[in-house]
Coordinates of C-alpha atoms and ligand atoms in Angstrom, one line a residue:
M1043 CA -57.3 44.0 51.5
Q1044 CA -58.7 45.1 54.9
A1045 CA -56.8 47.5 57.1
I1046 CA -57.4 49.6 60.2
Q1047 CA -56.7 53.3 59.3
I1048 CA -57.1 56.6 60.9
L1049 CA -58.3 59.5 58.8
Q1050 CA -58.1 61.9 61.7
T1051 CA -56.5 61.7 65.2
G1052 CA -58.6 61.1 68.3
G1053 CA -60.0 58.4 70.6
P1054 CA -60.4 54.7 69.8
E1055 CA -63.5 55.6 67.7
V1056 CA -61.3 57.0 64.9
L1057 CA -60.0 53.5 64.1
T1058 CA -61.8 52.6 60.9
L1059 CA -61.8 49.3 59.0
R1060 CA -61.3 50.1 55.3
D1061 CA -60.8 48.3 52.0
V1062 CA -57.5 49.5 50.6
P1063 CA -55.3 48.3 47.8
T1064 CA -52.8 45.5 48.7
P1065 CA -49.4 47.2 48.6
T1066 CA -46.8 46.1 46.1
P1067 CA -43.2 45.5 47.2
A1068 CA -40.7 48.0 45.8
S1069 CA -37.0 47.2 45.3
G1070 CA -35.5 45.8 48.5
E1071 CA -39.0 45.1 50.1
A1072 CA -41.1 42.1 50.8
L1073 CA -44.9 41.6 50.9
I1074 CA -46.0 39.7 53.9
R1075 CA -49.4 38.0 54.6
I1076 CA -49.9 39.0 58.3
E1077 CA -51.0 36.3 60.7
A1078 CA -50.9 38.4 63.9
S1079 CA -50.2 42.0 64.6
G1080 CA -49.2 43.3 68.0
V1081 CA -51.0 46.1 69.8
N1082 CA -48.6 48.4 71.5
F1083 CA -49.0 51.6 73.6
I1084 CA -47.2 53.5 70.9
D1085 CA -50.1 52.8 68.5
T1086 CA -52.3 54.9 70.9
Y1087 CA -49.8 57.8 70.8
F1088 CA -50.1 57.9 66.9
R1089 CA -53.9 57.5 67.1
E1090 CA -54.2 60.5 69.4
G1091 CA -51.7 62.6 67.6
R1092 CA -49.1 62.7 70.3
Y1093 CA -46.7 61.4 67.7
P1094 CA -47.4 63.2 64.4
A1095 CA -47.9 61.2 61.1
A1096 CA -49.3 61.8 57.6
L1097 CA -53.0 60.7 57.3
P1098 CA -54.6 58.4 56.3
L1099 CA -52.4 56.1 58.4
T1100 CA -52.6 52.4 58.7
L1101 CA -51.8 51.9 62.4
G1102 CA -49.6 49.2 63.9
Q1103 CA -45.9 48.5 63.8
E1104 CA -45.4 44.9 64.9
A1105 CA -46.4 41.7 63.1
A1106 CA -45.5 38.2 62.0
G1107 CA -46.5 36.3 58.9
T1108 CA -45.4 34.6 55.7
V1109 CA -43.6 36.3 52.8
V1110 CA -45.8 36.1 49.6
A1111 CA -43.8 38.3 47.2
V1112 CA -40.5 40.1 47.0
G1113 CA -39.3 43.1 45.1
A1114 CA -36.2 43.4 43.0
D1115 CA -32.8 42.9 44.7
V1116 CA -34.2 40.9 47.6
T1117 CA -32.0 37.9 48.5
S1118 CA -32.3 37.7 52.3
V1119 CA -35.9 36.3 52.3
K1120 CA -38.0 34.3 49.8
V1121 CA -41.6 33.5 49.3
G1122 CA -42.8 31.1 52.0
D1123 CA -40.4 32.3 54.7
R1124 CA -41.9 33.0 58.2
V1125 CA -40.8 36.4 59.4
A1126 CA -41.5 39.0 62.1
W1127 CA -40.7 42.7 62.2
C1128 CA -41.5 45.9 64.1
G1129 CA -41.0 49.6 63.8
I1130 CA -42.6 49.9 60.4
A1131 CA -46.1 51.4 60.2
G1132 CA -48.9 49.6 58.6
T1133 CA -49.4 46.2 60.4
Y1134 CA -53.1 46.5 61.4
A1135 CA -53.9 44.9 58.0
E1136 CA -54.1 41.7 56.1
F1137 CA -50.9 42.4 54.2
A1138 CA -47.9 44.8 54.6
V1139 CA -44.7 45.6 52.9
A1140 CA -41.5 46.0 54.8
P1141 CA -37.8 46.4 53.9
A1142 CA -36.3 42.9 53.7
A1143 CA -33.4 44.1 55.8
R1144 CA -35.8 44.7 58.7
L1145 CA -37.3 41.2 58.7
V1146 CA -36.2 38.5 61.1
P1147 CA -36.7 34.8 60.7
I1148 CA -39.1 33.0 63.1
P1149 CA -37.3 30.0 64.6
D1150 CA -39.0 26.5 64.4
G1151 CA -41.2 25.9 67.4
V1152 CA -42.3 29.6 67.6
S1153 CA -45.8 30.4 66.3
A1154 CA -46.6 33.6 64.3
E1155 CA -48.7 34.7 67.3
Q1156 CA -45.8 34.2 69.7
A1157 CA -43.4 36.0 67.4
A1158 CA -45.8 39.0 67.0
A1159 CA -46.2 39.1 70.7
A1160 CA -42.5 39.0 71.5
I1161 CA -40.7 41.0 68.9
L1162 CA -41.3 44.6 69.9
Q1163 CA -41.7 44.4 73.6
G1164 CA -39.1 41.6 73.9
M1165 CA -36.4 43.6 72.1
T1166 CA -37.4 46.6 74.2
A1167 CA -36.9 44.6 77.4
H1168 CA -33.6 43.3 76.0
Y1169 CA -32.1 46.7 75.1
L1170 CA -33.3 48.3 78.4
S1171 CA -31.7 45.5 80.5
H1172 CA -28.6 44.8 78.4
S1173 CA -27.7 48.1 76.9
T1174 CA -29.4 51.3 78.3
Y1175 CA -28.4 50.1 81.7
K1176 CA -26.4 46.8 81.8
I1177 CA -28.0 45.1 84.8
Q1178 CA -25.4 43.4 87.0
S1179 CA -26.0 40.5 89.4
G1180 CA -27.1 42.0 92.7
D1181 CA -28.5 45.2 91.3
E1182 CA -31.7 46.4 92.8
V1183 CA -34.0 47.8 90.0
L1184 CA -37.5 49.2 89.8
I1185 CA -39.8 48.4 86.9
H1186 CA -43.1 50.3 86.7
A1187 CA -46.2 48.7 85.2
G1188 CA -44.7 45.3 86.0
A1189 CA -47.7 43.3 84.7
G1190 CA -47.8 45.0 81.4
G1191 CA -46.6 43.5 78.1
T1192 CA -43.2 45.1 78.4
G1193 CA -43.1 44.9 82.2
L1194 CA -43.5 41.1 82.4
L1195 CA -40.7 40.5 79.9
L1196 CA -38.3 43.1 81.4
T1197 CA -38.9 41.6 84.8
Q1198 CA -37.9 38.1 83.5
M1199 CA -34.8 39.4 81.9
A1200 CA -33.7 41.5 85.0
K1201 CA -34.1 38.3 87.1
S1202 CA -32.1 36.2 84.7
L1203 CA -29.3 38.8 85.0
G1204 CA -29.4 38.4 88.8
A1205 CA -31.2 41.5 89.9
R1206 CA -33.5 42.0 92.9
V1207 CA -36.6 43.4 91.2
F1208 CA -39.2 45.8 92.5
T1209 CA -42.3 46.3 90.4
T1210 CA -45.4 48.5 90.6
V1211 CA -48.9 47.4 89.6
S1212 CA -52.4 48.7 90.2
T1213 CA -54.4 45.5 91.1
E1214 CA -54.0 42.3 93.1
E1215 CA -54.4 40.2 89.9
K1216 CA -51.5 42.1 88.3
A1217 CA -49.4 41.6 91.4
V1218 CA -49.8 37.8 91.1
L1219 CA -48.7 37.9 87.5
S1220 CA -45.7 40.2 88.3
R1221 CA -44.6 37.9 91.1
E1222 CA -44.9 34.9 88.7
A1223 CA -42.6 36.7 86.3
G1224 CA -40.1 36.9 89.1
A1225 CA -40.6 40.2 90.9
D1226 CA -39.2 40.1 94.4
E1227 CA -41.3 43.0 95.8
V1228 CA -44.5 44.2 94.2
I1229 CA -45.8 47.7 95.2
F1230 CA -49.3 49.0 94.6
Y1231 CA -48.5 52.5 93.3
T1232 CA -52.1 53.6 93.2
K1233 CA -52.5 53.0 96.9
T1234 CA -49.0 53.6 98.5
D1235 CA -46.1 56.0 98.1
F1236 CA -43.9 53.8 96.0
A1237 CA -40.8 55.9 96.6
A1238 CA -41.1 55.6 100.3
E1239 CA -41.7 51.9 99.9
V1240 CA -38.5 51.5 97.8
K1241 CA -36.5 53.4 100.4
R1242 CA -37.9 51.1 103.2
L1243 CA -37.2 48.0 101.2
T1244 CA -33.6 49.0 100.4
G1245 CA -32.8 50.3 103.8
G1246 CA -32.5 53.8 102.3
R1247 CA -29.8 52.7 99.8
G1248 CA -31.6 53.8 96.7
L1249 CA -31.5 52.2 93.3
P1250 CA -28.9 52.3 90.4
V1251 CA -31.7 52.4 87.9
V1252 CA -35.5 52.9 87.5
Y1253 CA -37.3 51.8 84.4
D1254 CA -40.3 54.2 84.0
S1255 CA -42.8 53.8 81.2
V1256 CA -45.7 55.4 83.0
G1257 CA -44.3 58.9 82.8
K1258 CA -46.4 61.8 84.0
S1259 CA -47.7 60.3 87.2
T1260 CA -44.5 58.5 88.3
F1261 CA -41.5 60.5 87.0
E1262 CA -40.9 62.8 89.9
Q1263 CA -41.2 60.1 92.6
S1264 CA -39.1 57.8 90.4
L1265 CA -36.2 60.2 90.6
T1266 CA -36.3 60.1 94.4
C1267 CA -35.8 56.3 94.3
L1268 CA -32.3 56.6 92.8
R1269 CA -29.0 56.4 94.6
L1270 CA -26.3 59.0 93.9
R1271 CA -25.5 59.0 90.2
G1272 CA -28.4 56.6 89.5
L1273 CA -30.0 56.4 86.1
M1274 CA -33.6 57.2 85.3
V1275 CA -34.7 55.4 82.1
L1276 CA -37.9 57.1 81.0
F1277 CA -39.1 54.9 78.1
G1278 CA -42.8 55.7 77.8
G1279 CA -45.7 57.8 79.0
A1280 CA -48.7 55.5 79.6
S1281 CA -50.2 58.1 82.0
G1282 CA -49.2 61.1 79.9
A1283 CA -46.1 63.0 78.8
V1284 CA -43.6 64.3 81.4
P1285 CA -43.7 68.1 81.6
P1286 CA -40.5 70.2 80.8
F1287 CA -37.8 69.6 83.4
D1288 CA -35.1 71.9 84.8
L1289 CA -31.8 70.1 84.4
I1290 CA -30.2 71.7 87.5
R1291 CA -32.4 69.4 89.6
L1292 CA -30.4 66.5 88.4
S1293 CA -27.5 68.1 90.3
T1294 CA -29.3 68.8 93.5
M1295 CA -30.9 65.3 93.6
G1296 CA -27.6 63.5 93.5
S1297 CA -25.8 63.9 90.2
L1298 CA -28.5 61.8 88.5
Y1299 CA -28.7 60.7 84.9
V1300 CA -31.9 60.7 82.7
T1301 CA -32.3 59.0 79.3
R1302 CA -35.3 58.8 77.1
P1303 CA -34.4 55.8 74.8
T1304 CA -36.4 54.4 71.9
L1305 CA -36.2 50.9 70.4
K1306 CA -35.3 52.0 66.8
D1307 CA -31.9 53.4 68.0
Y1308 CA -31.0 50.1 69.6
I1309 CA -31.8 48.0 66.5
A1310 CA -30.5 50.5 63.9
T1311 CA -28.0 48.0 62.3
R1312 CA -28.9 44.6 60.9
E1313 CA -26.4 43.1 63.3
D1314 CA -28.1 44.7 66.4
L1315 CA -31.6 43.8 65.1
L1316 CA -30.6 40.1 64.6
A1317 CA -28.7 39.8 67.8
R1318 CA -31.7 41.1 69.9
A1319 CA -34.4 39.3 67.9
T1320 CA -32.5 36.0 68.1
G1321 CA -32.0 36.4 71.8
V1322 CA -35.7 37.1 72.3
L1323 CA -37.2 34.5 69.9
N1324 CA -34.8 31.7 71.0
G1325 CA -35.8 32.4 74.6
V1326 CA -39.5 31.9 73.5
A1327 CA -38.5 28.7 71.6
D1328 CA -36.6 27.2 74.6
G1329 CA -39.2 28.3 77.1
S1330 CA -36.8 30.5 79.1
L1331 CA -38.8 33.6 78.2
K1332 CA -42.5 33.2 79.0
L1333 CA -45.1 35.1 77.0
R1334 CA -48.5 36.0 78.3
L1335 CA -50.9 36.3 75.3
E1336 CA -53.6 38.1 77.2
H1337 CA -56.1 38.5 74.4
T1338 CA -56.6 38.2 70.6
Y1339 CA -59.0 40.4 68.8
P1340 CA -60.3 40.2 65.2
L1341 CA -58.8 43.0 63.2
A1342 CA -62.2 44.8 63.1
E1343 CA -62.1 45.1 66.9
A1344 CA -58.9 47.1 67.1
A1345 CA -60.8 50.0 68.8
Q1346 CA -61.8 47.7 71.6
A1347 CA -58.1 46.6 72.0
H1348 CA -57.1 50.2 72.4
R1349 CA -59.9 50.9 74.9
D1350 CA -58.8 47.9 77.0
L1351 CA -55.1 48.8 76.8
E1352 CA -55.6 52.5 77.8
G1353 CA -58.2 51.5 80.4
R1354 CA -55.5 49.6 82.3
K1355 CA -57.6 46.4 81.9
T1356 CA -54.9 44.3 80.3
T1357 CA -51.8 42.4 81.3
G1358 CA -49.3 40.8 78.9
K1359 CA -49.8 41.1 75.1
L1360 CA -52.7 42.0 72.9
L1361 CA -52.9 40.8 69.3
L1362 CA -55.0 41.6 66.3
I1363 CA -55.8 38.6 64.0
P1364 CA -56.7 39.6 60.4
Ligands
LIG2052 P1 -48.6 47.8 79.0 O1 -49.2 46.5 78.7 O2 -47.5 48.0 79.9 O3 -49.8 48.8 79.4 C1 -49.6 50.0 80.0 C2 -49.7 49.9 81.6 O4 -49.3 51.1 82.1 C3 -51.1 49.6 82.1 O5 -51.5 48.3 82.0 C4 -51.0 50.1 83.5 O6 -50.6 49.1 84.4 C5 -49.9 51.2 83.4 N1 -50.4 52.6 83.6 C6 -50.1 53.4 84.6 N2 -50.8 54.5 84.5 C7 -51.6 54.4 83.5 C8 -52.6 55.3 82.9 N3 -52.9 56.5 83.4 N4 -53.3 54.9 81.8 C9 -53.0 53.7 81.3 N5 -52.1 52.8 81.8 C10 -51.4 53.2 82.9 O7 -48.2 48.5 77.6 P2 -46.9 48.2 76.7 O8 -46.1 47.1 77.2 O9 -47.4 48.2 75.3 O10 -46.1 49.5 76.8 C11 -45.6 49.9 78.1 C12 -44.9 51.2 78.0 O11 -43.6 51.0 77.4 C13 -45.6 52.3 77.2 O12 -45.4 53.6 77.9 C14 -44.9 52.3 75.9 O13 -45.0 53.5 75.3 C15 -43.5 52.0 76.4 N6 -42.7 51.4 75.3 C16 -41.5 52.1 75.0 C17 -40.7 51.6 74.0 C18 -39.4 52.3 73.8 O14 -38.5 51.8 73.0 N7 -39.2 53.5 74.3 C19 -41.0 50.4 73.3 C20 -42.1 49.7 73.8 C21 -43.0 50.2 74.7 P3 -51.1 49.2 85.9 O15 -52.6 49.1 85.8 O16 -50.5 48.1 86.6 O17 -50.7 50.5 86.4

C-alpha cells in the first residue's frame, strides 16, 4: 500500500510517499481501508520533531473508512462497518490498523469525509467547551484562531451553550467565516492589541476563560484578558511553544489558573470516547454542527497540505484522500 512517511524530521519536504506492507490486524485490532484522513496541526509537530517519535513514522492520526479485516477477539466491529478514529498514528495511508476499542461507528447520513473532518477537532472542541471549562450561558469567552478547523467548531459549541464569543483571526475572509460560525466579536490580532480590545468590549470585566491554541505569540496577552481566578486553556502552539513560565505570576495576575489539556486524556475510556464522538457526529448528521471542508488533497500531496496549514492559508478542515 502507499503511505506518507517521514524518515527524518524537518520541513514539509521530508514527507515521502512510499510503498510499505499493508499492516495485519493483531488480536483486538481491525484493519480499515481509509477513505479520508484528516490533516491536523499536531501532524506538523511530529514532522518537525517537536513531539518525538520512532522513525520511520507514517504520519497522521485521524481517519474514517471501512473495516476490511479483524484480528482475534474482536466483537465490537465487523468487516463492512464504517468507522472513524483518531489519536493513533499511521492514517496518511491507504490502510491502517487500530484497536477495535478506539473505533467509533459513523452514523447514517454522515460521509467518511465528514467523519474524518469532525472526529479529532470536533471532540477537541467538545471537551474544551464541556469539560476543561464548562461554558455557562452568559459567559464571555475568547477563542484564538477562530476560523481554523478547531476554532470554527469550538465557536459553534460555545454559542450553543449560550456564550458571548470573542475570536481572533488574521484576515478579513477569516473574519467572515468566524462570524458565520457565530462569533459575536472578531478581533484582528495581527493588527490590533487583542487584550486591549477584549477589555474595551467587556467594559474591563475580563473573561472567565481563554482558549489559546496559538501559544508563543498570544500567551502573555491572553493572561491579561482573564478576570480574577480566570482559566487559561493553552491547547496548542501554532505560532511556537510557550517558553518556561514562573508560576508566581499566576498569583500576581489575579490568582489565575492555567491548564495544558490534550484530547487523549478526555477520551481515555470507551464511555468518554463514545459520548463525545456521538455528540459530535450526531451534530453533523442533524446539521446542528456545520463542517467547513476547506480542501481535499490526494495522499501524494500531503506536503502541500502542511505548507498551506502552516502558512496560515487555510480555514476549516484539510483532508487527504488515498
Ligand atoms: P487551524 O486550522 O486552527 O490552523 C492554525 C491557525 O492558527 C492558522 O490558520 C492561523 O489562523 C493561526 N495561527 C496563528 N499564528 C500562527 C502562526 N505563526 N503560524 C501558523 N498559524 C498560526 O489548525 P487546527 O484546527 O488543526 O489546530 C489548531 C490548534 O489546536 C493547534 O495549535 C493544534 O495543535 C491545537 N489542537 C490541540 C488539541 C489538544 O487536544 N490539545 C487537539 C486538536 C488541535 P489565523 O491566520 O487566523 O491567525
